[in-house]
mmCIF file of C-alpha atoms and ligand atoms in Angstrom:
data_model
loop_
_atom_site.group_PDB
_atom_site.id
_atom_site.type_symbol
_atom_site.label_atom_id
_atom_site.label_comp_id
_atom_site.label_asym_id
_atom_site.label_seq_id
_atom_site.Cartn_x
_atom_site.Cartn_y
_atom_site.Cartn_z
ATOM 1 C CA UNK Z 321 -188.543 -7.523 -38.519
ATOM 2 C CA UNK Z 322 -185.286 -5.704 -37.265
ATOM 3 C CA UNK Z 323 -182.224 -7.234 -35.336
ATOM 4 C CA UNK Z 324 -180.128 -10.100 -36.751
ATOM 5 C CA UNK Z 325 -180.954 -13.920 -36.355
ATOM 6 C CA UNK Z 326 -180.409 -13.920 -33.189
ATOM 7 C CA UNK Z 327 -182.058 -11.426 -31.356
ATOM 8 C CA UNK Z 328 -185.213 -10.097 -33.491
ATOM 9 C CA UNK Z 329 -187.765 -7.095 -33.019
ATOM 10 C CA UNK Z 330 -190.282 -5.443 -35.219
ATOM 11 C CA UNK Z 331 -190.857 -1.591 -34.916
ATOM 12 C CA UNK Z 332 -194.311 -0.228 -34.900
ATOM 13 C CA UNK Z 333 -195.993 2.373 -33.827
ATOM 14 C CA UNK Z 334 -196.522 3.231 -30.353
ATOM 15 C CA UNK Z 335 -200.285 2.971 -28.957
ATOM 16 C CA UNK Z 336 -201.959 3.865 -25.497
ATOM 17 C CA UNK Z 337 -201.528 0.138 -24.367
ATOM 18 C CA UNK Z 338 -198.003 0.723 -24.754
ATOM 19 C CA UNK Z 339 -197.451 3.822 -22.378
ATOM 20 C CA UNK Z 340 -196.802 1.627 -19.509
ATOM 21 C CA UNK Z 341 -193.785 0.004 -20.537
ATOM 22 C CA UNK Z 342 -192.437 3.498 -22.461
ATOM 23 C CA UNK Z 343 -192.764 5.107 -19.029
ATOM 24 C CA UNK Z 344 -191.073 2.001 -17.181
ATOM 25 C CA UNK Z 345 -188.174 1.822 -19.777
ATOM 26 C CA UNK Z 346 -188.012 6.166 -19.513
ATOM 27 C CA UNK Z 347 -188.375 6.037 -15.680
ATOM 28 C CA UNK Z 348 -185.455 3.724 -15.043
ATOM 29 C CA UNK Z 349 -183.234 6.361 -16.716
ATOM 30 C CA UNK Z 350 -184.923 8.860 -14.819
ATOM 31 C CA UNK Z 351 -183.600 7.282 -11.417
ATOM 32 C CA UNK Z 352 -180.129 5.920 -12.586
ATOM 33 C CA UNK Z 353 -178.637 8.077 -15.610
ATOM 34 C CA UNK Z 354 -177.625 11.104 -17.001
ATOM 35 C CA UNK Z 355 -179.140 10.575 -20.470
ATOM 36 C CA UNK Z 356 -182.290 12.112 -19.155
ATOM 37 C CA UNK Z 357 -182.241 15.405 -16.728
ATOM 38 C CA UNK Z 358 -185.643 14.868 -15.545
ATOM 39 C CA UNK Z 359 -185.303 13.824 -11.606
ATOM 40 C CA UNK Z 360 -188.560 12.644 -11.011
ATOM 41 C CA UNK Z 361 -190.495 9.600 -12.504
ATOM 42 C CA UNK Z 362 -193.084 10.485 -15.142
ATOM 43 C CA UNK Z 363 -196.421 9.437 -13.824
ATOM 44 C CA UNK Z 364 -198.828 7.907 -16.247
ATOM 45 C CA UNK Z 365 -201.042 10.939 -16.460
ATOM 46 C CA UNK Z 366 -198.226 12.430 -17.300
ATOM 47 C CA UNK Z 367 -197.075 10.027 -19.738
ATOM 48 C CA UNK Z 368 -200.873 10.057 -21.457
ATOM 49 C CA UNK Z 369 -200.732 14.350 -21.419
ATOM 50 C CA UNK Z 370 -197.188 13.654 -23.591
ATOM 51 C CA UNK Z 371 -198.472 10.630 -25.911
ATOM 52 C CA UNK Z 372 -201.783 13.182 -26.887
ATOM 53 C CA UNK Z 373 -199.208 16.040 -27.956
ATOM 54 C CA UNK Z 374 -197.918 13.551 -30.433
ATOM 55 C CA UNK Z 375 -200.037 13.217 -33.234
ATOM 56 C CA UNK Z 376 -199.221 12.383 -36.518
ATOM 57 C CA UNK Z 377 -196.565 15.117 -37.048
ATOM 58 C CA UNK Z 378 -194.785 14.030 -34.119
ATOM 59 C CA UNK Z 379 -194.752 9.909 -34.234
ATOM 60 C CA UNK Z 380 -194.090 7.696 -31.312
ATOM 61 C CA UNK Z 381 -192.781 4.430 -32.383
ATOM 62 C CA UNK Z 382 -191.812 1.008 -30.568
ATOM 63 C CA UNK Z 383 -189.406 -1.567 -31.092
ATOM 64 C CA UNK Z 384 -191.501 -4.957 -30.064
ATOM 65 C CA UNK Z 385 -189.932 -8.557 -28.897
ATOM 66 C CA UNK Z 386 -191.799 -11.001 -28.649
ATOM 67 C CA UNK Z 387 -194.947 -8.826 -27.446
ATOM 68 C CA UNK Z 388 -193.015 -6.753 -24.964
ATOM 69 C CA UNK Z 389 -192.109 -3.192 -25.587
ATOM 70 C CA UNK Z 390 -188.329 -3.242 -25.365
ATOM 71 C CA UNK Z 391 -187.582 0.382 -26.838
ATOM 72 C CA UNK Z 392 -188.876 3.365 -27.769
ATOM 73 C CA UNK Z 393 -188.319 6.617 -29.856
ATOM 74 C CA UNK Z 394 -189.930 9.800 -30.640
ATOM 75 C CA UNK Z 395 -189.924 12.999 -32.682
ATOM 76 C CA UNK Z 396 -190.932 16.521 -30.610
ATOM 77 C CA UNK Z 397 -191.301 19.957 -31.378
ATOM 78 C CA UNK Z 398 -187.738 21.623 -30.850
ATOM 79 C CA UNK Z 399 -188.967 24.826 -29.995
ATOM 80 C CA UNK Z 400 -192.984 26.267 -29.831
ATOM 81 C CA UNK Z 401 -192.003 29.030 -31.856
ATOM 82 C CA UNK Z 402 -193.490 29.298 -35.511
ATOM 83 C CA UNK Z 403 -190.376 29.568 -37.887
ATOM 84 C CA UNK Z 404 -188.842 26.369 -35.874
ATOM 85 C CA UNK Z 405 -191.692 24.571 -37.092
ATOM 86 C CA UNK Z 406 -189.229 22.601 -39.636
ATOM 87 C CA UNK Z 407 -187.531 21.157 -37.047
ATOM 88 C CA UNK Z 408 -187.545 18.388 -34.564
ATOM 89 C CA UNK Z 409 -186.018 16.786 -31.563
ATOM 90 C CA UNK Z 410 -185.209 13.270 -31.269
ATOM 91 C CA UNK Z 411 -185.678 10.558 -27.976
ATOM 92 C CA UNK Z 412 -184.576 7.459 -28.319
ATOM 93 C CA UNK Z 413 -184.547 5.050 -25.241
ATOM 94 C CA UNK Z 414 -183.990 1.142 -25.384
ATOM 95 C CA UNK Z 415 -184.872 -1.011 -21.839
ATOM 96 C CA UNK Z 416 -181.508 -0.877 -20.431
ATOM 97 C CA UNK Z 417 -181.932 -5.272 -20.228
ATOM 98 C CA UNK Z 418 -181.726 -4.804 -23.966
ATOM 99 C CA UNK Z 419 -179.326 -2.719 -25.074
ATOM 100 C CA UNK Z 420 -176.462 -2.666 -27.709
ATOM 101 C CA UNK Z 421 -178.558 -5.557 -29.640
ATOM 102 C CA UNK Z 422 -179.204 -2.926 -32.474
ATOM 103 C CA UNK Z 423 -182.199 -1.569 -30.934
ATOM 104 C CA UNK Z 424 -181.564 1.990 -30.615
ATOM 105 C CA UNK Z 425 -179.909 1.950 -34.288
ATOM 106 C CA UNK Z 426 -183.130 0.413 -36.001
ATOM 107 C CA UNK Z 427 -185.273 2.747 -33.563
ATOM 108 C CA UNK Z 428 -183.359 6.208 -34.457
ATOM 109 C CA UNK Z 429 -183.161 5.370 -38.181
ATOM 110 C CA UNK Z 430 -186.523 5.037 -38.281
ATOM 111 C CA UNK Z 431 -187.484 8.495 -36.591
ATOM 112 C CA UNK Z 432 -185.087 10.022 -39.161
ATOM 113 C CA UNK Z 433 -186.789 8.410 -42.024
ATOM 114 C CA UNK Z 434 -190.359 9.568 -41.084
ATOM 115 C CA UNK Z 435 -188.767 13.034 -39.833
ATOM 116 C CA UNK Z 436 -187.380 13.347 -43.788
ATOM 117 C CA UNK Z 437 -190.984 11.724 -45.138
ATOM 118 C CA UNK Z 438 -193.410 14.395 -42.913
ATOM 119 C CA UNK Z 439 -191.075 17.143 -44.538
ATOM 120 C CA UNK Z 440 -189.021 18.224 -41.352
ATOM 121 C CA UNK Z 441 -185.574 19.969 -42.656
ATOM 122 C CA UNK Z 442 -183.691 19.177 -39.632
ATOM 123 C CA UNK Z 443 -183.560 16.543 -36.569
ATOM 124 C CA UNK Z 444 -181.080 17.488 -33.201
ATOM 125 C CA UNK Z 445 -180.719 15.154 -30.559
ATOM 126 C CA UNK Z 446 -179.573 17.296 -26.961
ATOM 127 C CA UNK Z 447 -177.477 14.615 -25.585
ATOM 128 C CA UNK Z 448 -175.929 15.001 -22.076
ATOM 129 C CA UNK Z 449 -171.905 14.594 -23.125
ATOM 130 C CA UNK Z 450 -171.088 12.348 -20.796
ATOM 131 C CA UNK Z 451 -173.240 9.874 -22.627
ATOM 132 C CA UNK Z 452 -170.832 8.235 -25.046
ATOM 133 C CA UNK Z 453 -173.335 5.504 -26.606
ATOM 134 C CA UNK Z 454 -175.928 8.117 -27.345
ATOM 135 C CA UNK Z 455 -173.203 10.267 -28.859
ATOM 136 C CA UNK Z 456 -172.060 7.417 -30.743
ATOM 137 C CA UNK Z 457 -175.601 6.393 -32.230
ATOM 138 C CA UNK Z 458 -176.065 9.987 -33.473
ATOM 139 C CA UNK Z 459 -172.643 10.252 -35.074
ATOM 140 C CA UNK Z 460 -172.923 6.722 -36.316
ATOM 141 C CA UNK Z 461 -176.425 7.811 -38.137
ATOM 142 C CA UNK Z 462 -175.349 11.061 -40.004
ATOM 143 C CA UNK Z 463 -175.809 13.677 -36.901
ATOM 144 C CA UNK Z 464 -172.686 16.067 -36.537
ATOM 145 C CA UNK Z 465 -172.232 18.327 -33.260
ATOM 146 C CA UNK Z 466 -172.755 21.380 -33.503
ATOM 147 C CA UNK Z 467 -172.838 22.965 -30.108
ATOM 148 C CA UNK Z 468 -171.390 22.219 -26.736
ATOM 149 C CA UNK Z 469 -173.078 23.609 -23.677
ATOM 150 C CA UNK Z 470 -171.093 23.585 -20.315
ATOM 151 C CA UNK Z 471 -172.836 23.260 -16.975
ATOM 152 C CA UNK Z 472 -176.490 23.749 -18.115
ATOM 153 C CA UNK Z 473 -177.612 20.392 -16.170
ATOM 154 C CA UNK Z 474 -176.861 19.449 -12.567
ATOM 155 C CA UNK Z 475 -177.878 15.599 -11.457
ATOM 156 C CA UNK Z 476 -177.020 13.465 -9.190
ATOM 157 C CA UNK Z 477 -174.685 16.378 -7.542
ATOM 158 C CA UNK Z 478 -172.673 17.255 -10.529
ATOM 159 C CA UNK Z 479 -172.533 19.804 -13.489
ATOM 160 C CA UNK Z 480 -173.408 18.180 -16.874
ATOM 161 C CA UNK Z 481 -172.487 19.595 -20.430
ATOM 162 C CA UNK Z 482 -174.941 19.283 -22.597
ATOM 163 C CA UNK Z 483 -173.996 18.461 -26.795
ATOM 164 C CA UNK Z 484 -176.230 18.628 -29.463
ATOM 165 C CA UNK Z 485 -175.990 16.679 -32.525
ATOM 166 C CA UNK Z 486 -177.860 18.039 -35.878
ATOM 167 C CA UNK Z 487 -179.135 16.362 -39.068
ATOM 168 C CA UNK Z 488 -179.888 17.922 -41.898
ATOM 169 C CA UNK Z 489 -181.820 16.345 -43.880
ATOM 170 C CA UNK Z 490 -183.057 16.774 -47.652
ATOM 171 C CA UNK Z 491 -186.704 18.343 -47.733
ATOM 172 C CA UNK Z 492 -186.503 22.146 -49.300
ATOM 173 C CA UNK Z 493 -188.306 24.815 -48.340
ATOM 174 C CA UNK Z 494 -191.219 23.683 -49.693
ATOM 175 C CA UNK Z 495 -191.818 20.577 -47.511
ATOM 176 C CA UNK Z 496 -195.024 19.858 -46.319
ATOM 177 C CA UNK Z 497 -194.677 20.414 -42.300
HETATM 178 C C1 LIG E 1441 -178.119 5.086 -26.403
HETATM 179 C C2 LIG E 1441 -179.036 3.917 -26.723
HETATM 180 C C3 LIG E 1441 -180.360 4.445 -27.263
HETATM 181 C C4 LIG E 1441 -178.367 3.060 -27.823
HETATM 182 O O1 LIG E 1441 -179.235 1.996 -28.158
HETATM 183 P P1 LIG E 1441 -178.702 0.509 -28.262
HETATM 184 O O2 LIG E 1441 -179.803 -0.338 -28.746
HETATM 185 O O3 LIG E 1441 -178.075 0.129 -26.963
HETATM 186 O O4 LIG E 1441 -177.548 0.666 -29.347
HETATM 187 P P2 LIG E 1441 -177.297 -0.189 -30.686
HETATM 188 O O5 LIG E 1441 -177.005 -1.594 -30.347
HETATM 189 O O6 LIG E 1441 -178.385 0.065 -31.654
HETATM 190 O O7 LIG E 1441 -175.946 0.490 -31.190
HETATM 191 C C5 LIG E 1441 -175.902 1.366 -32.318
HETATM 192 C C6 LIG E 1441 -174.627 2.173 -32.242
HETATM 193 O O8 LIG E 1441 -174.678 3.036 -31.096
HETATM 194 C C7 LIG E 1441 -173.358 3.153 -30.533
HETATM 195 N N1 LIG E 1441 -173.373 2.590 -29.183
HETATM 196 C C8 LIG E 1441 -174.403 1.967 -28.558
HETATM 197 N N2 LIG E 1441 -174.062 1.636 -27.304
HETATM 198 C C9 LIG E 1441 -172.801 2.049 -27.124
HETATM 199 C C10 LIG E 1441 -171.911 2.018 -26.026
HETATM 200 N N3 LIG E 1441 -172.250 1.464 -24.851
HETATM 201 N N4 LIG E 1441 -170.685 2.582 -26.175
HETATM 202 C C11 LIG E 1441 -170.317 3.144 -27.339
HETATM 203 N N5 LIG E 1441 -171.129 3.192 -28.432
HETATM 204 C C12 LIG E 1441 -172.354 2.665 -28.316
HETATM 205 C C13 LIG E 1441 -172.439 2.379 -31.460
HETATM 206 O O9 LIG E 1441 -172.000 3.252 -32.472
HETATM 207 C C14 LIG E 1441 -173.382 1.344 -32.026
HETATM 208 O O10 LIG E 1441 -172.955 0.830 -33.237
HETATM 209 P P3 LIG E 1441 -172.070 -0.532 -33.218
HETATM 210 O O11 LIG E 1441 -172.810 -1.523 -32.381
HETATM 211 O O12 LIG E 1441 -171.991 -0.894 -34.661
HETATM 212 O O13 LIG E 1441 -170.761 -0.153 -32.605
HETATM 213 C C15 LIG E 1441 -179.281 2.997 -25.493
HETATM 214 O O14 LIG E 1441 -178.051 2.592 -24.986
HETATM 215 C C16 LIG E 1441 -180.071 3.683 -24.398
HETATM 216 O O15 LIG E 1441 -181.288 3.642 -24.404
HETATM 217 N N6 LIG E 1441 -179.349 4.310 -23.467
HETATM 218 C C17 LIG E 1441 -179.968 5.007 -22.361
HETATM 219 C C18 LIG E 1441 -180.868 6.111 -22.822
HETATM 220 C C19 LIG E 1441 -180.159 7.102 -23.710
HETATM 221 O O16 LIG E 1441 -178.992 7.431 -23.533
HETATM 222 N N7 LIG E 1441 -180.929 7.622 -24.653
HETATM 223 C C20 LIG E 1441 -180.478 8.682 -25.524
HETATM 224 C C21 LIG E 1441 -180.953 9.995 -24.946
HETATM 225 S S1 LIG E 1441 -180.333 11.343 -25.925
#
């Protein structure tokens, strides 16, 4: 159990009964913010083609309240190419009813910790720069920037920057990924 005394979650991970809410929680950022630059709602075939390509490598997990899914976070594939097989992307997305209640802080912490335990060498998060609290959550778990893109996204009739955040993190070359 996560979150102080008196707002409390447990993290666990993710299942196909949970899908639903991830794509409700996702598809509200979708319509209203620039943390995501997808434009259109995921449906949930969609949603069950993108929990299959996460397996065990790739964990899904959810932060629970009371039996409702109030967050979720995920490690992806940064890049389909072989030698980038050491390294992962981070999501992290917390129901926007429920947010800065530690949530996102328990939920990325715990993607970095299995990223480090699978044998990954490096987690980035691709964060849209005008998104101060995800910028924030990175910095405030370990991640440094490392690059600054200008005008790669355009939503909601404006040019977005886009920032990426890196952690590296201790597994050698020998890892097991
Ligand atoms: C970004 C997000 C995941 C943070 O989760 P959260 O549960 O609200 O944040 P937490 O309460 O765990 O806060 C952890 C830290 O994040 C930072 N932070 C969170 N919200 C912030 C805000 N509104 N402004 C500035 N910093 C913020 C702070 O450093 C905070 O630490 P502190 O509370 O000790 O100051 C959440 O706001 C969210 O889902 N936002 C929309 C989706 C999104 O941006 N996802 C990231 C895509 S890259």
């Amino acid at each position: 159990m996560s979150g102080g005394n008196r707002f409390q979650f447990r993290l666990r991970p993710a299942g196909a009964g949970d899908l639903a809410s991830i794509n409700a929680i996702y598809n509200h950022y979708v319509l209203h913010c620039t943390c995501t630059y997808q434009t259109e709602p995921s449906t949930a075939a969609q949603r069950e083609a993108w929990f299959a390509e996460h397996g065990p490598g790739y964990p899904v997990m959810v932060a629970e309240q009371s039996g409702e899914v109030i967050g979720w976070a995920s490690l992806s594939r940064f890049h389909p190419r072989e030698a980038y097989r050491r390294t992962v992307e981070d999501s992290v997305y917390v129901r926007h009813d429920a947010q800065r209640r530690g949530v996102g802080h328990a939920l990325l912490a715990e993607m970095v910790r299995q990223a480090a335990a699978l044998g990954y060498h490096t987690v980035l998060g691709g964060i849209s720069a005008d998104r101060e609290s995800s910028i924030a959550l990175h910095a405030r778990l370990g991640f440094e920037k490392v690059a600054h893109l200008r005008e790669v996204g355009f939503k909601f009739g404006r040019w977005l920057d886009v920032v990426w955040m890196q952690r590296i993190l201790p597994s050698g070359p020998s890892g097991t990924v």
